[in-house]
């Protein structure tokens, strides 16, 4: 046997054995305790009393004690009960040995002085334990341990622990066996849950049965006490020991006319009535039996049915026989319960039989104790009817049982989950390796359920993904080439220029063909394409002779040259050579010679900016100036920058701040529709400022200024809050624009965390759009944020994909659900082959990665039909709806 299993089995056996041993040990010690629950104790009062003590309780200084009684709850606070009178054993020492109940006992001395009939109530001077009663009086307190109660608690706790351990080990074995069966995981979980709930409710049912029994016992005892008070009324104590007509008459007066009262319309209590009552001596000898007139005939009939000779024999041997037999085995029997003899059970109705089985008894023995002395017993036969309804449970015991059920369910499900998730964890680790493009290795699962099927499918998917990634790598290279290469000339395009500009600070020359657009209209695109190739060849020949020069085609009528490590004069000579290569001689195409003119703008490295677009903008400014020059050349200088309108910018900032304070910043909603069905899938929430005169300011006007003046995050937070409310009120899906600033800024990140927590009920309706052209400084932080919101149920879209320099590694590294293809690729896709090629590649890549696509700028039916043809999943644009203050329906 496995040593680990052997040790586990040994420990389980010890755990189960301990509560059993504890139960029988407590039961043994309980049997050694006298059953009357009283303790003999000597009460003592010594004279003379302390002067301060006497003065405190208004005793005369020359007090001469004549009589002393001890009183308390045990004597109903009697002031002169002889049974509790102390004897003066010696001069000034009063003593009396009395029996007191176990537990807490409050008492006082009642002192009578010579010549004074007024009793003085005094606490015990020799007992420092004092307690105040509900009337504010101070009583002496004596405590005798109730060992029987302690042992009863230990026995109950042992039974609870034993039941818990049996249920735990039994259920654990069954559930683990269940998990290894060949069946669906869902069915396993259902069976496991039902089993746990069954045993939990079984425990609750057991407790309810015990509670009902205890309730009935207390109710019947109270009923017997009430009957005793009626019987004792007007009698002396000694009359209870005599067989005299007064006792019989009193019992008959109370019971003879009584009727069994069963009110089944009550729903919250068990009604108990005493059917028959026997008065017994302290030696369990019969004094008198009294039944009710209502069932006299029935009892007489049962005497013959059960085979008894007389009514007395029927009661003493049949009804109360087992009860008296049990009582005779105990020296001083206390409260006891029992069933009737078997002869009686055979002639009972089924209703009575099942009620008795439910309660566990139908007869009880109640001792008659008066002033610490036992005079006899009452034996009572009861009738019990059950009613629907709830009886309040003991709060503490209920809590214990509920805690046990919760703990049992938790431990069982934890054990099941641990076994179940081992295979899932292995699968998760495997998929993580695949996610990192590590296709080596495999995982073997032997669970014979859906997990194993999933593992087998993953193995198939691994091979498919390996092939897909190889294709994606090839497509990525093609896309990269298409994204950075001019298809006509094979030169680097504008995106390649901007990328190269971002690496180093270099001199940039932009060359523009004059009147190019008019020639396109006059000669046609095909002719001008051939002409452009001829011009490119001339420029390339010159660029090859310039050290560290790279030629680009950045627009249909524009070329650019990036030159490094050239002085001012050398740069001027290079510029002249480039311009003259085109301007000095005609360009021949198809027997047609055309004279062209180039304008050139230069931004030297000294004025290069950190952002590549800034450097290019400066060169373009120089080109625009060069067009007005005679020599068509111009170098950029700072004086060319447009003058800033300070007052206008300040006014714009104030308007932004006012819009935030006055609630003028509101979201406009533009629908995103399913390409196939044209049904609205979601709404993109777009920031707008609506001024009091209903002038709408677009974000292109105020977002840059907001970023400069530190109001961007306030705008972003306001948009998030308003959009969330609109999502709930209109029951719609929404998309929210999220920039790298929102994620990388600590304060904004804290807001996002709180916002996600507050709106967790609608997160499945939220999509975050991350601008693909944003420069992500903290890439790991952005990835962690995307993973976090994805786990919460949000979706993530990569916005403006295809604009600028798209990074396809984002698709592989980030947990992206959607790609929103930039409008620059979509708006002319029905006529632009370049846009078609790039967009098709993006769609194929997205499908391979199982990422949904969204086409932006769908402005007409022709574009929509082409988008639909490419298999793009969703569309957005004016063709379906313009941004509006209220979510609109699809048209």
PDB file of C-alpha atoms in Angstrom, residues 424-554:
ATOM      1  CA  UNK A 424      -7.252  22.552 -16.719  1.00  0.00           C
ATOM      2  CA  UNK A 425      -4.114  24.094 -15.209  1.00  0.00           C
ATOM      3  CA  UNK A 426      -1.955  21.886 -17.388  1.00  0.00           C
ATOM      4  CA  UNK A 427      -4.000  22.939 -20.401  1.00  0.00           C
ATOM      5  CA  UNK A 428      -3.673  26.582 -19.386  1.00  0.00           C
ATOM      6  CA  UNK A 429       0.114  26.302 -19.113  1.00  0.00           C
ATOM      7  CA  UNK A 430       0.190  24.640 -22.502  1.00  0.00           C
ATOM      8  CA  UNK A 431      -1.903  27.376 -24.113  1.00  0.00           C
ATOM      9  CA  UNK A 432       0.361  30.016 -22.549  1.00  0.00           C
ATOM     10  CA  UNK A 433       3.321  28.465 -24.303  1.00  0.00           C
ATOM     11  CA  UNK A 434       1.336  28.433 -27.547  1.00  0.00           C
ATOM     12  CA  UNK A 435       0.397  32.085 -26.965  1.00  0.00           C
ATOM     13  CA  UNK A 436       4.131  32.816 -26.818  1.00  0.00           C
ATOM     14  CA  UNK A 437       4.533  31.066 -30.185  1.00  0.00           C
ATOM     15  CA  UNK A 438       6.173  28.053 -28.508  1.00  0.00           C
ATOM     16  CA  UNK A 439       4.698  25.077 -30.329  1.00  0.00           C
ATOM     17  CA  UNK A 440       7.065  22.504 -28.886  1.00  0.00           C
ATOM     18  CA  UNK A 441       5.787  19.760 -26.608  1.00  0.00           C
ATOM     19  CA  UNK A 442       2.272  18.547 -25.889  1.00  0.00           C
ATOM     20  CA  UNK A 443       0.051  17.694 -22.939  1.00  0.00           C
ATOM     21  CA  UNK A 444      -1.694  14.402 -22.195  1.00  0.00           C
ATOM     22  CA  UNK A 445      -4.962  14.398 -20.263  1.00  0.00           C
ATOM     23  CA  UNK A 446      -6.684  11.200 -19.058  1.00  0.00           C
ATOM     24  CA  UNK A 447      -9.919  12.400 -17.460  1.00  0.00           C
ATOM     25  CA  UNK A 448     -12.402  10.750 -19.847  1.00  0.00           C
ATOM     26  CA  UNK A 449     -14.597  13.843 -20.108  1.00  0.00           C
ATOM     27  CA  UNK A 450     -14.779  17.188 -21.927  1.00  0.00           C
ATOM     28  CA  UNK A 451     -11.355  18.215 -20.579  1.00  0.00           C
ATOM     29  CA  UNK A 452      -9.715  15.326 -22.387  1.00  0.00           C
ATOM     30  CA  UNK A 453     -11.700  16.147 -25.534  1.00  0.00           C
ATOM     31  CA  UNK A 454     -10.537  19.744 -25.188  1.00  0.00           C
ATOM     32  CA  UNK A 455      -6.918  18.613 -24.872  1.00  0.00           C
ATOM     33  CA  UNK A 456      -7.247  16.492 -28.013  1.00  0.00           C
ATOM     34  CA  UNK A 457      -8.738  19.442 -29.898  1.00  0.00           C
ATOM     35  CA  UNK A 458      -5.928  21.666 -28.598  1.00  0.00           C
ATOM     36  CA  UNK A 459      -3.376  19.278 -30.060  1.00  0.00           C
ATOM     37  CA  UNK A 460      -5.090  19.584 -33.428  1.00  0.00           C
ATOM     38  CA  UNK A 461      -5.288  23.359 -32.990  1.00  0.00           C
ATOM     39  CA  UNK A 462      -1.566  23.480 -32.149  1.00  0.00           C
ATOM     40  CA  UNK A 463      -0.673  22.067 -35.551  1.00  0.00           C
ATOM     41  CA  UNK A 464      -3.126  24.419 -37.233  1.00  0.00           C
ATOM     42  CA  UNK A 465      -1.765  27.418 -35.343  1.00  0.00           C
ATOM     43  CA  UNK A 466       1.804  26.521 -36.283  1.00  0.00           C
ATOM     44  CA  UNK A 467       0.834  26.633 -39.945  1.00  0.00           C
ATOM     45  CA  UNK A 468      -1.223  29.797 -39.415  1.00  0.00           C
ATOM     46  CA  UNK A 469       1.626  31.583 -37.673  1.00  0.00           C
ATOM     47  CA  UNK A 470       3.969  30.727 -40.515  1.00  0.00           C
ATOM     48  CA  UNK A 471       1.434  32.162 -42.939  1.00  0.00           C
ATOM     49  CA  UNK A 472       0.907  35.187 -40.719  1.00  0.00           C
ATOM     50  CA  UNK A 473       4.652  35.782 -40.585  1.00  0.00           C
ATOM     51  CA  UNK A 474       4.797  35.695 -44.356  1.00  0.00           C
ATOM     52  CA  UNK A 475       1.723  37.933 -44.636  1.00  0.00           C
ATOM     53  CA  UNK A 476       3.173  40.294 -42.042  1.00  0.00           C
ATOM     54  CA  UNK A 477       6.298  40.668 -44.142  1.00  0.00           C
ATOM     55  CA  UNK A 478       4.136  41.348 -47.185  1.00  0.00           C
ATOM     56  CA  UNK A 479       1.972  43.799 -45.251  1.00  0.00           C
ATOM     57  CA  UNK A 480       5.028  45.519 -43.884  1.00  0.00           C
ATOM     58  CA  UNK A 481       6.394  45.855 -47.375  1.00  0.00           C
ATOM     59  CA  UNK A 482       3.047  47.129 -48.639  1.00  0.00           C
ATOM     60  CA  UNK A 483       2.738  49.504 -45.701  1.00  0.00           C
ATOM     61  CA  UNK A 484       6.207  51.011 -46.192  1.00  0.00           C
ATOM     62  CA  UNK A 485       6.648  50.742 -49.972  1.00  0.00           C
ATOM     63  CA  UNK A 486       5.215  52.721 -52.856  1.00  0.00           C
ATOM     64  CA  UNK A 487       3.742  50.110 -55.161  1.00  0.00           C
ATOM     65  CA  UNK A 488       4.405  52.100 -58.336  1.00  0.00           C
ATOM     66  CA  UNK A 489       8.100  52.881 -57.892  1.00  0.00           C
ATOM     67  CA  UNK A 490       9.218  50.433 -55.249  1.00  0.00           C
ATOM     68  CA  UNK A 491      10.577  53.309 -53.161  1.00  0.00           C
ATOM     69  CA  UNK A 492       9.885  53.799 -49.516  1.00  0.00           C
ATOM     70  CA  UNK A 493       6.620  55.652 -48.944  1.00  0.00           C
ATOM     71  CA  UNK A 494       5.627  58.315 -46.442  1.00  0.00           C
ATOM     72  CA  UNK A 495       5.249  55.792 -43.612  1.00  0.00           C
ATOM     73  CA  UNK A 496       8.810  54.541 -44.239  1.00  0.00           C
ATOM     74  CA  UNK A 497      10.091  58.107 -44.278  1.00  0.00           C
ATOM     75  CA  UNK A 498       8.455  58.894 -40.947  1.00  0.00           C
ATOM     76  CA  UNK A 499       9.845  55.709 -39.431  1.00  0.00           C
ATOM     77  CA  UNK A 500      13.354  56.509 -40.662  1.00  0.00           C
ATOM     78  CA  UNK A 501      13.031  60.074 -39.414  1.00  0.00           C
ATOM     79  CA  UNK A 502      12.231  58.794 -35.942  1.00  0.00           C
ATOM     80  CA  UNK A 503      15.558  56.993 -35.717  1.00  0.00           C
ATOM     81  CA  UNK A 504      17.995  59.893 -36.301  1.00  0.00           C
ATOM     82  CA  UNK A 505      18.008  63.640 -36.923  1.00  0.00           C
ATOM     83  CA  UNK A 506      18.794  64.135 -40.632  1.00  0.00           C
ATOM     84  CA  UNK A 507      18.439  66.671 -43.407  1.00  0.00           C
ATOM     85  CA  UNK A 508      15.149  66.289 -45.270  1.00  0.00           C
ATOM     86  CA  UNK A 509      14.441  67.465 -48.843  1.00  0.00           C
ATOM     87  CA  UNK A 510      10.883  67.359 -50.228  1.00  0.00           C
ATOM     88  CA  UNK A 511      10.495  67.621 -54.027  1.00  0.00           C
ATOM     89  CA  UNK A 512       7.102  68.417 -55.562  1.00  0.00           C
ATOM     90  CA  UNK A 513       6.125  68.183 -59.231  1.00  0.00           C
ATOM     91  CA  UNK A 514       4.413  71.404 -60.323  1.00  0.00           C
ATOM     92  CA  UNK A 515       0.987  71.172 -62.050  1.00  0.00           C
ATOM     93  CA  UNK A 516       0.922  67.410 -61.541  1.00  0.00           C
ATOM     94  CA  UNK A 517      -2.827  67.202 -60.873  1.00  0.00           C
ATOM     95  CA  UNK A 518      -3.696  69.069 -64.080  1.00  0.00           C
ATOM     96  CA  UNK A 519      -1.500  66.736 -66.103  1.00  0.00           C
ATOM     97  CA  UNK A 520      -3.285  63.742 -64.560  1.00  0.00           C
ATOM     98  CA  UNK A 521      -6.612  65.159 -65.709  1.00  0.00           C
ATOM     99  CA  UNK A 522      -5.177  65.931 -69.156  1.00  0.00           C
ATOM    100  CA  UNK A 523      -3.095  62.817 -69.867  1.00  0.00           C
ATOM    101  CA  UNK A 524      -4.624  60.211 -67.588  1.00  0.00           C
ATOM    102  CA  UNK A 525      -3.374  58.245 -64.623  1.00  0.00           C
ATOM    103  CA  UNK A 526      -1.629  55.501 -66.594  1.00  0.00           C
ATOM    104  CA  UNK A 527       0.429  57.960 -68.589  1.00  0.00           C
ATOM    105  CA  UNK A 528       1.373  59.930 -65.472  1.00  0.00           C
ATOM    106  CA  UNK A 529       2.313  56.722 -63.683  1.00  0.00           C
ATOM    107  CA  UNK A 530       4.839  55.936 -66.424  1.00  0.00           C
ATOM    108  CA  UNK A 531       6.038  59.518 -66.303  1.00  0.00           C
ATOM    109  CA  UNK A 532       6.518  59.317 -62.548  1.00  0.00           C
ATOM    110  CA  UNK A 533       8.686  56.215 -62.968  1.00  0.00           C
ATOM    111  CA  UNK A 534      10.926  58.060 -65.447  1.00  0.00           C
ATOM    112  CA  UNK A 535      11.302  61.008 -63.043  1.00  0.00           C
ATOM    113  CA  UNK A 536      12.040  58.596 -60.185  1.00  0.00           C
ATOM    114  CA  UNK A 537      14.871  57.047 -62.196  1.00  0.00           C
ATOM    115  CA  UNK A 538      16.468  60.453 -62.765  1.00  0.00           C
ATOM    116  CA  UNK A 539      16.243  61.344 -59.087  1.00  0.00           C
ATOM    117  CA  UNK A 540      17.582  57.912 -58.089  1.00  0.00           C
ATOM    118  CA  UNK A 541      20.667  58.355 -60.269  1.00  0.00           C
ATOM    119  CA  UNK A 542      21.461  61.619 -58.526  1.00  0.00           C
ATOM    120  CA  UNK A 543      20.702  60.203 -55.046  1.00  0.00           C
ATOM    121  CA  UNK A 544      23.104  57.312 -55.638  1.00  0.00           C
ATOM    122  CA  UNK A 545      25.961  59.794 -56.064  1.00  0.00           C
ATOM    123  CA  UNK A 546      25.152  61.510 -52.736  1.00  0.00           C
ATOM    124  CA  UNK A 547      26.592  59.902 -49.619  1.00  0.00           C
ATOM    125  CA  UNK A 548      23.995  58.581 -47.163  1.00  0.00           C
ATOM    126  CA  UNK A 549      21.063  59.730 -49.311  1.00  0.00           C
ATOM    127  CA  UNK A 550      17.777  57.759 -49.468  1.00  0.00           C
ATOM    128  CA  UNK A 551      14.985  58.510 -51.979  1.00  0.00           C
ATOM    129  CA  UNK A 552      11.269  58.165 -51.060  1.00  0.00           C
ATOM    130  CA  UNK A 553       7.981  58.687 -52.873  1.00  0.00           C
ATOM    131  CA  UNK A 554       5.623  60.168 -50.302  1.00  0.00           C
TER     132      UNK A 554
END
